[in-house]
mmCIF file of C-alpha atoms in Angstrom:
data_model
loop_
_atom_site.group_PDB
_atom_site.id
_atom_site.type_symbol
_atom_site.label_atom_id
_atom_site.label_comp_id
_atom_site.label_asym_id
_atom_site.label_seq_id
_atom_site.Cartn_x
_atom_site.Cartn_y
_atom_site.Cartn_z
ATOM 1 C CA MET A 144 -30.025 -20.293 -18.503
ATOM 2 C CA ALA A 145 -29.974 -23.512 -20.548
ATOM 3 C CA ARG A 146 -32.781 -25.986 -21.331
ATOM 4 C CA THR A 147 -30.198 -29.191 -22.213
ATOM 5 C CA ILE A 148 -27.183 -30.528 -20.254
ATOM 6 C CA ASP A 149 -25.043 -30.109 -23.300
ATOM 7 C CA GLU A 150 -26.102 -26.757 -23.493
ATOM 8 C CA ALA A 151 -25.671 -26.280 -19.887
ATOM 9 C CA PHE A 152 -21.927 -27.224 -19.812
ATOM 10 C CA ARG A 153 -21.432 -24.834 -23.020
ATOM 11 C CA VAL A 154 -22.475 -22.016 -20.883
ATOM 12 C CA LEU A 155 -20.424 -23.357 -17.825
ATOM 13 C CA ARG A 156 -17.741 -23.227 -20.073
ATOM 14 C CA SER A 157 -18.445 -19.472 -20.737
ATOM 15 C CA ASN A 158 -19.258 -18.541 -17.156
ATOM 16 C CA LEU A 159 -15.710 -19.839 -16.033
ATOM 17 C CA GLN A 160 -13.732 -17.660 -18.297
ATOM 18 C CA ILE A 161 -12.462 -14.052 -17.197
ATOM 19 C CA THR A 162 -13.580 -11.251 -19.601
ATOM 20 C CA ASP A 163 -11.954 -9.578 -22.673
ATOM 21 C CA LEU A 164 -11.956 -6.468 -20.553
ATOM 22 C CA GLN A 165 -10.030 -8.297 -17.546
ATOM 23 C CA GLU A 166 -7.719 -9.717 -19.803
ATOM 24 C CA LYS A 167 -6.424 -6.306 -20.878
ATOM 25 C CA THR A 168 -6.318 -4.951 -17.200
ATOM 26 C CA VAL A 169 -4.348 -7.808 -16.394
ATOM 27 C CA SER A 170 -2.066 -7.252 -19.185
ATOM 28 C CA THR A 171 -1.569 -3.516 -18.572
ATOM 29 C CA ARG A 172 -1.212 -4.260 -14.787
ATOM 30 C CA GLN A 173 1.491 -6.642 -14.749
ATOM 31 C CA THR A 174 3.328 -4.656 -17.255
ATOM 32 C CA SER A 175 3.583 -1.922 -14.787
ATOM 33 C CA ILE A 176 4.691 -4.180 -11.947
ATOM 34 C CA ARG A 177 7.590 -5.620 -13.890
ATOM 35 C CA SER A 178 8.855 -1.891 -14.927
ATOM 36 C CA VAL A 179 8.533 -0.808 -11.350
ATOM 37 C CA LEU A 180 10.898 -3.642 -10.299
ATOM 38 C CA GLU A 181 13.379 -2.880 -13.019
ATOM 39 C CA LYS A 182 14.048 0.258 -11.546
ATOM 40 C CA ASP A 183 15.493 -1.448 -8.151
ATOM 41 C CA PHE A 184 16.818 -5.020 -9.671
ATOM 42 C CA VAL A 185 18.925 -6.201 -12.444
ATOM 43 C CA VAL A 186 16.146 -8.258 -14.108
ATOM 44 C CA LEU A 187 17.211 -10.948 -16.489
ATOM 45 C CA ASP A 188 13.499 -12.124 -17.290
ATOM 46 C CA SER A 189 10.072 -11.669 -16.493
ATOM 47 C CA PHE A 190 6.935 -13.554 -17.401
ATOM 48 C CA LEU A 191 3.489 -14.368 -16.431
ATOM 49 C CA THR A 192 2.888 -17.859 -14.773
ATOM 50 C CA GLY A 193 0.567 -19.827 -12.794
ATOM 51 C CA SER A 194 -3.026 -20.577 -13.710
ATOM 52 C CA TYR A 195 -3.195 -17.596 -15.633
ATOM 53 C CA ARG A 196 -0.545 -18.645 -18.163
ATOM 54 C CA ARG A 197 -1.643 -22.137 -18.295
ATOM 55 C CA SER A 198 -5.250 -20.884 -19.297
ATOM 56 C CA THR A 199 -6.904 -22.420 -16.389
ATOM 57 C CA MET A 200 -7.680 -19.505 -14.187
ATOM 58 C CA ILE A 201 -11.464 -19.138 -13.963
ATOM 59 C CA SER A 202 -13.727 -16.340 -12.704
ATOM 60 C CA PRO A 203 -14.330 -14.267 -10.961
ATOM 61 C CA LEU A 204 -11.141 -12.546 -11.528
ATOM 62 C CA LYS A 205 -11.352 -10.746 -7.862
ATOM 63 C CA GLU A 206 -10.945 -14.443 -6.335
ATOM 64 C CA ALA A 207 -7.955 -15.198 -8.304
ATOM 65 C CA ASP A 208 -4.099 -14.556 -8.181
ATOM 66 C CA VAL A 209 -2.280 -13.530 -11.524
ATOM 67 C CA ASP A 210 1.544 -14.886 -11.115
ATOM 68 C CA ILE A 211 4.532 -12.789 -12.200
ATOM 69 C CA PHE A 212 7.709 -14.396 -12.209
ATOM 70 C CA VAL A 213 10.849 -12.119 -12.059
ATOM 71 C CA VAL A 214 14.426 -13.438 -12.565
ATOM 72 C CA LEU A 215 16.978 -11.747 -11.219
ATOM 73 C CA ASP A 216 20.626 -11.049 -11.259
ATOM 74 C CA PRO A 217 22.554 -13.625 -9.007
ATOM 75 C CA LYS A 218 24.188 -11.078 -6.911
ATOM 76 C CA TYR A 219 20.914 -11.020 -5.346
ATOM 77 C CA TYR A 220 20.910 -14.556 -3.892
ATOM 78 C CA ALA A 221 22.105 -15.479 -0.295
ATOM 79 C CA ALA A 222 21.696 -19.013 1.061
ATOM 80 C CA GLN A 223 19.547 -17.962 3.905
ATOM 81 C CA GLY A 224 18.293 -14.688 2.341
ATOM 82 C CA GLN A 225 14.652 -16.152 1.434
ATOM 83 C CA THR A 226 12.836 -13.563 3.575
ATOM 84 C CA GLY A 227 15.368 -10.488 2.722
ATOM 85 C CA LEU A 228 14.570 -10.968 -1.150
ATOM 86 C CA LEU A 229 10.813 -10.780 -0.466
ATOM 87 C CA ASN A 230 11.055 -7.693 1.952
ATOM 88 C CA ALA A 231 13.340 -5.860 -0.750
ATOM 89 C CA VAL A 232 10.878 -6.742 -3.221
ATOM 90 C CA ARG A 233 7.883 -5.486 -1.200
ATOM 91 C CA ALA A 234 9.747 -2.372 -0.345
ATOM 92 C CA SER A 235 10.187 -1.600 -4.118
ATOM 93 C CA LEU A 236 6.494 -2.094 -4.668
ATOM 94 C CA LEU A 237 5.553 0.183 -2.129
ATOM 95 C CA LYS A 238 7.485 3.024 -3.885
ATOM 96 C CA THR A 239 5.166 2.964 -6.628
ATOM 97 C CA TYR A 240 1.619 1.605 -4.993
ATOM 98 C CA THR A 241 1.811 3.731 -2.049
ATOM 99 C CA LYS A 242 -2.176 3.560 -1.978
ATOM 100 C CA THR A 243 -2.328 0.031 -2.172
ATOM 101 C CA PRO A 244 -1.371 -1.080 1.759
ATOM 102 C CA LYS A 245 -2.005 -4.568 1.377
ATOM 103 C CA ILE A 246 1.603 -5.626 -0.041
ATOM 104 C CA ARG A 247 2.961 -8.500 1.992
ATOM 105 C CA PRO A 248 5.194 -11.477 1.698
ATOM 106 C CA ASP A 249 3.361 -14.820 1.448
ATOM 107 C CA GLY A 250 5.488 -18.100 1.214
ATOM 108 C CA HIS A 251 7.205 -17.821 -2.162
ATOM 109 C CA ALA A 252 5.814 -14.501 -3.188
ATOM 110 C CA VAL A 253 4.937 -10.761 -2.575
ATOM 111 C CA THR A 254 1.212 -10.724 -2.741
ATOM 112 C CA ILE A 255 -0.229 -7.514 -4.068
ATOM 113 C CA THR A 256 -4.029 -7.178 -3.093
ATOM 114 C CA PHE A 257 -5.660 -4.616 -5.337
ATOM 115 C CA THR A 258 -9.551 -3.967 -5.203
ATOM 116 C CA ASP A 259 -10.250 -6.238 -8.273
ATOM 117 C CA PHE A 260 -7.805 -9.084 -8.114
ATOM 118 C CA LYS A 261 -4.490 -9.990 -6.537
ATOM 119 C CA VAL A 262 -1.029 -10.334 -8.051
ATOM 120 C CA ASP A 263 1.908 -12.816 -6.428
ATOM 121 C CA VAL A 264 5.199 -11.455 -7.534
ATOM 122 C CA VAL A 265 7.402 -14.428 -7.483
ATOM 123 C CA PRO A 266 11.457 -13.324 -7.657
ATOM 124 C CA GLY A 267 13.659 -16.457 -8.617
ATOM 125 C CA PHE A 268 17.267 -17.132 -9.827
ATOM 126 C CA HIS A 269 18.277 -19.361 -13.021
ATOM 127 C CA ARG A 270 19.053 -22.912 -11.817
ATOM 128 C CA LYS A 271 22.263 -24.624 -12.323
ATOM 129 C CA GLY A 272 20.851 -27.558 -14.887
ATOM 130 C CA GLY A 273 17.778 -25.986 -15.748
ATOM 131 C CA GLY A 274 14.769 -24.285 -14.550
ATOM 132 C CA TYR A 275 14.655 -21.770 -11.401
ATOM 133 C CA LEU A 276 15.113 -21.320 -7.798
ATOM 134 C CA ILE A 277 12.561 -19.698 -5.901
ATOM 135 C CA PRO A 278 12.294 -18.545 -1.876
ATOM 136 C CA ASP A 279 10.359 -20.466 0.367
ATOM 137 C CA THR A 280 10.345 -18.895 3.691
ATOM 138 C CA SER A 281 8.693 -21.442 5.764
ATOM 139 C CA GLY A 282 11.788 -23.393 5.317
ATOM 140 C CA PRO A 283 13.673 -21.404 5.174
ATOM 141 C CA CYS A 284 14.962 -22.608 1.883
ATOM 142 C CA TRP A 285 15.126 -22.495 -1.996
ATOM 143 C CA ILE A 286 12.908 -24.572 -4.154
ATOM 144 C CA SER A 287 13.331 -25.852 -7.613
ATOM 145 C CA THR A 288 10.800 -25.131 -10.442
ATOM 146 C CA ASP A 289 10.157 -24.544 -13.906
ATOM 147 C CA PRO A 290 6.878 -22.529 -14.688
ATOM 148 C CA LYS A 291 7.762 -22.202 -18.205
ATOM 149 C CA ARG A 292 8.067 -26.235 -18.537
ATOM 150 C CA HIS A 293 4.861 -26.257 -16.667
ATOM 151 C CA VAL A 294 2.910 -24.277 -19.477
ATOM 152 C CA GLU A 295 4.590 -26.585 -22.193
ATOM 153 C CA ILE A 296 3.637 -29.537 -20.277
ATOM 154 C CA TRP A 297 -0.189 -28.452 -20.160
ATOM 155 C CA SER A 298 -0.416 -27.220 -23.540
ATOM 156 C CA GLN A 299 0.927 -30.438 -25.232
ATOM 157 C CA ALA A 300 -1.656 -32.489 -23.099
ATOM 158 C CA ASN A 301 -4.481 -29.992 -24.049
ATOM 159 C CA LYS A 302 -3.665 -30.501 -27.668
ATOM 160 C CA ALA A 303 -3.426 -34.234 -26.920
ATOM 161 C CA HIS A 304 -7.132 -34.010 -25.827
ATOM 162 C CA ASN A 305 -7.923 -32.055 -28.795
ATOM 163 C CA GLY A 306 -8.670 -28.743 -26.801
ATOM 164 C CA ASP A 307 -10.926 -30.166 -24.246
ATOM 165 C CA LEU A 308 -8.493 -30.582 -21.204
ATOM 166 C CA VAL A 309 -8.249 -26.939 -20.131
ATOM 167 C CA PRO A 310 -12.025 -26.320 -20.080
ATOM 168 C CA LEU A 311 -12.601 -29.650 -18.024
ATOM 169 C CA LEU A 312 -9.877 -28.427 -15.631
ATOM 170 C CA LYS A 313 -11.719 -25.061 -15.115
ATOM 171 C CA MET A 314 -14.820 -27.099 -14.534
ATOM 172 C CA LEU A 315 -13.007 -28.934 -11.405
ATOM 173 C CA LYS A 316 -11.544 -25.489 -10.414
ATOM 174 C CA GLY A 317 -14.825 -24.622 -10.040
ATOM 175 C CA TRP A 318 -16.133 -27.125 -8.349
ATOM 176 C CA ASN A 319 -12.984 -26.955 -6.081
ATOM 177 C CA ALA A 320 -13.531 -23.045 -5.344
ATOM 178 C CA SER A 321 -16.517 -23.659 -3.510
ATOM 179 C CA ARG A 322 -14.940 -26.219 -0.960
ATOM 180 C CA SER A 323 -11.356 -24.906 -1.318
ATOM 181 C CA LEU A 324 -10.030 -28.627 -0.683
ATOM 182 C CA LEU A 325 -7.168 -28.828 -3.137
ATOM 183 C CA LYS A 326 -4.564 -26.294 -4.089
ATOM 184 C CA SER A 327 -4.761 -25.254 -7.374
ATOM 185 C CA PHE A 328 -1.845 -26.751 -8.917
ATOM 186 C CA HIS A 329 -2.506 -30.113 -6.918
ATOM 187 C CA LEU A 330 -5.960 -30.138 -8.296
ATOM 188 C CA GLU A 331 -4.405 -29.646 -12.036
ATOM 189 C CA THR A 332 -1.641 -31.770 -11.500
ATOM 190 C CA LEU A 333 -3.834 -34.498 -10.064
ATOM 191 C CA ALA A 334 -6.357 -34.287 -12.974
ATOM 192 C CA LEU A 335 -3.622 -34.208 -15.708
ATOM 193 C CA ASP A 336 -2.542 -37.593 -14.437
ATOM 194 C CA ILE A 337 -5.558 -39.215 -14.203
ATOM 195 C CA LEU A 338 -6.857 -38.364 -17.517
ATOM 196 C CA THR A 339 -3.668 -39.246 -19.254
ATOM 197 C CA ASN A 340 -4.094 -41.722 -22.253
ATOM 198 C CA VAL A 341 -7.921 -41.315 -21.529
ATOM 199 C CA THR A 342 -10.522 -39.982 -24.079
ATOM 200 C CA ILE A 343 -12.920 -37.247 -22.687
ATOM 201 C CA SER A 344 -15.829 -38.364 -24.571
ATOM 202 C CA SER A 345 -18.027 -35.341 -22.847
ATOM 203 C CA PHE A 346 -17.724 -32.877 -19.927
ATOM 204 C CA PRO A 347 -20.003 -34.510 -17.840
ATOM 205 C CA SER A 348 -18.422 -37.922 -17.773
ATOM 206 C CA GLY A 349 -15.128 -36.391 -17.719
ATOM 207 C CA VAL A 350 -16.005 -34.580 -14.314
ATOM 208 C CA ARG A 351 -17.248 -37.967 -12.742
ATOM 209 C CA TYR A 352 -14.551 -39.941 -14.035
ATOM 210 C CA PHE A 353 -12.257 -37.399 -12.014
ATOM 211 C CA PHE A 354 -14.021 -37.826 -9.100
ATOM 212 C CA ASP A 355 -14.036 -41.615 -9.383
ATOM 213 C CA LYS A 356 -10.427 -41.974 -9.770
ATOM 214 C CA ALA A 357 -9.219 -39.501 -7.760
ATOM 215 C CA ARG A 358 -10.450 -40.883 -4.557
ATOM 216 C CA ALA A 359 -7.982 -43.417 -4.473
ATOM 217 C CA LYS A 360 -5.252 -41.473 -6.121
ATOM 218 C CA ILE A 361 -5.522 -38.497 -3.944
ATOM 219 C CA ARG A 362 -3.834 -41.223 -1.206
ATOM 220 C CA THR A 363 -0.783 -41.685 -3.371
ATOM 221 C CA ARG A 364 2.462 -39.168 -3.945
ATOM 222 C CA LEU A 365 1.985 -37.299 -6.908
ATOM 223 C CA ALA A 366 5.045 -36.005 -8.567
ATOM 224 C CA ASP A 367 5.641 -32.822 -10.261
ATOM 225 C CA PRO A 368 5.170 -33.671 -13.798
ATOM 226 C CA ALA A 369 8.542 -31.180 -14.735
ATOM 227 C CA GLY A 370 10.445 -33.733 -12.528
ATOM 228 C CA TYR A 371 11.006 -30.902 -9.723
ATOM 229 C CA SER A 372 9.085 -32.293 -6.744
ATOM 230 C CA ASP A 373 8.287 -35.848 -5.984
ATOM 231 C CA ASP A 374 4.792 -34.957 -4.164
ATOM 232 C CA VAL A 375 2.878 -31.616 -5.079
ATOM 233 C CA ALA A 376 0.129 -32.831 -2.110
ATOM 234 C CA GLN A 377 2.492 -31.700 0.355
ATOM 235 C CA HIS A 378 0.121 -29.168 1.790
ATOM 236 C CA ILE A 379 -2.198 -32.184 2.960
ATOM 237 C CA ASN A 380 -0.333 -33.353 6.066
ATOM 238 C CA THR A 381 -2.877 -34.821 8.407
ATOM 239 C CA THR A 382 -5.218 -38.174 7.960
ATOM 240 C CA GLU A 383 -8.010 -35.718 9.347
ATOM 241 C CA GLN A 384 -7.608 -33.731 6.133
ATOM 242 C CA MET A 385 -7.119 -36.603 3.724
ATOM 243 C CA GLU A 386 -10.312 -38.038 5.087
ATOM 244 C CA ALA A 387 -12.229 -35.099 4.521
ATOM 245 C CA ILE A 388 -11.237 -34.817 0.959
ATOM 246 C CA VAL A 389 -12.222 -38.334 0.304
ATOM 247 C CA LYS A 390 -15.458 -37.784 1.794
ATOM 248 C CA ARG A 391 -16.028 -34.970 -0.334
ATOM 249 C CA LEU A 392 -14.898 -36.572 -3.616
ATOM 250 C CA ASP A 393 -17.176 -39.846 -2.603
ATOM 251 C CA TRP A 394 -20.219 -37.060 -2.219
ATOM 252 C CA ALA A 395 -19.217 -35.029 -5.511
ATOM 253 C CA LEU A 396 -19.229 -38.644 -7.160
ATOM 254 C CA ALA A 397 -22.453 -39.773 -6.100
ATOM 255 C CA ARG A 398 -24.091 -36.263 -7.434
ATOM 256 C CA ALA A 399 -22.355 -36.676 -10.687
ATOM 257 C CA GLN A 400 -23.556 -40.267 -11.040
ATOM 258 C CA GLU A 401 -27.218 -39.008 -9.931
ATOM 259 C CA ALA A 402 -27.087 -36.359 -12.336
ATOM 260 C CA GLU A 403 -26.287 -38.574 -15.420
ATOM 261 C CA LYS A 404 -28.808 -41.225 -14.428
ATOM 262 C CA PHE A 405 -31.482 -38.130 -14.422
ATOM 263 C CA ALA A 406 -30.316 -36.988 -17.960
ATOM 264 C CA ALA A 407 -30.611 -40.359 -19.431
ATOM 265 C CA ALA A 408 -33.910 -40.833 -17.891
ATOM 266 C CA GLY A 409 -35.108 -37.692 -19.622
ATOM 267 C CA LYS A 410 -35.089 -35.796 -16.074
ATOM 268 C CA THR A 411 -33.535 -32.893 -16.967
ATOM 269 C CA ALA A 412 -34.355 -30.692 -14.258
ATOM 270 C CA ASP A 413 -33.306 -32.705 -11.777
ATOM 271 C CA ALA A 414 -29.951 -33.343 -13.371
ATOM 272 C CA PHE A 415 -29.259 -29.712 -13.303
ATOM 273 C CA ALA A 416 -30.082 -29.613 -9.971
ATOM 274 C CA ARG A 417 -27.483 -32.193 -9.184
ATOM 275 C CA TRP A 418 -24.668 -30.307 -11.267
ATOM 276 C CA SER A 419 -25.629 -27.141 -9.401
ATOM 277 C CA GLN A 420 -24.994 -28.659 -6.469
ATOM 278 C CA LEU A 421 -21.511 -29.369 -7.514
ATOM 279 C CA ILE A 422 -20.697 -26.609 -9.027
ATOM 280 C CA PRO A 423 -22.930 -24.027 -7.345
ATOM 281 C CA ASN A 424 -21.053 -20.612 -8.703
ATOM 282 C CA HIS A 425 -20.990 -21.265 -12.063
ATOM 283 C CA PHE A 426 -23.669 -23.733 -13.613
ATOM 284 C CA PRO A 427 -26.295 -22.284 -15.187
ATOM 285 C CA ALA A 428 -29.975 -22.226 -14.163
ATOM 286 C CA TYR A 429 -32.698 -24.452 -16.028
ATOM 287 C CA GLY A 430 -35.059 -22.730 -18.051
#
């Protein structure tokens, strides 16, 4: 619970964090998975990536995905071998995780569904010219990416915002989590672009500013900031999807504007009610 909007956003920031115990569990499990794969493959490198590594993962951990990137020897590469590679990784994992039935290929990765959280194991190869190649079974094709560069970009941007960008991204992901409108990386990239050269004067105004600018920005192509894709929003592929997202952004902006007006007028309980509508699973109660 909280009594002021400033206090509420401090509590919200804390509520979005995964716990120290969960951090230790993730660390132990990812180390174990990497060791399992090293028994069956020649692994050149392996590292954590995704929102966990960019420090933008939010609670609850049970609903999150922890990404492990495994760089393999090029002898496992085949031009049309995307599905075969993922199946080979799955077979390797099943030898150890015999009581974990939900181990299956999913897009770019092999997803392991544990009782407490999911792990996405992404196999890949060093790419000539930099970055990595990862499988895409929907093509099928190989996709160029560089998760290490993403971590650098996010870290530099957070530093430029005096440490306020990452917590603001988590707040936006808290809003998105209850609606599943945008994929995580798309939302983060969209916010990163919108907030470039913008001062985050407060978290409430930062959230409201994002909703305002995203309504137009969502309609344009958005390049991967690491330079490996000209559009990270390819999952939005119909006019109906786009209009539904813009409508939700309009609604969110209206609620945020109302919340700020209530707070300015001293109607704190009403402001809390509006913010709770926007981020229902993490925003604290008034009192």
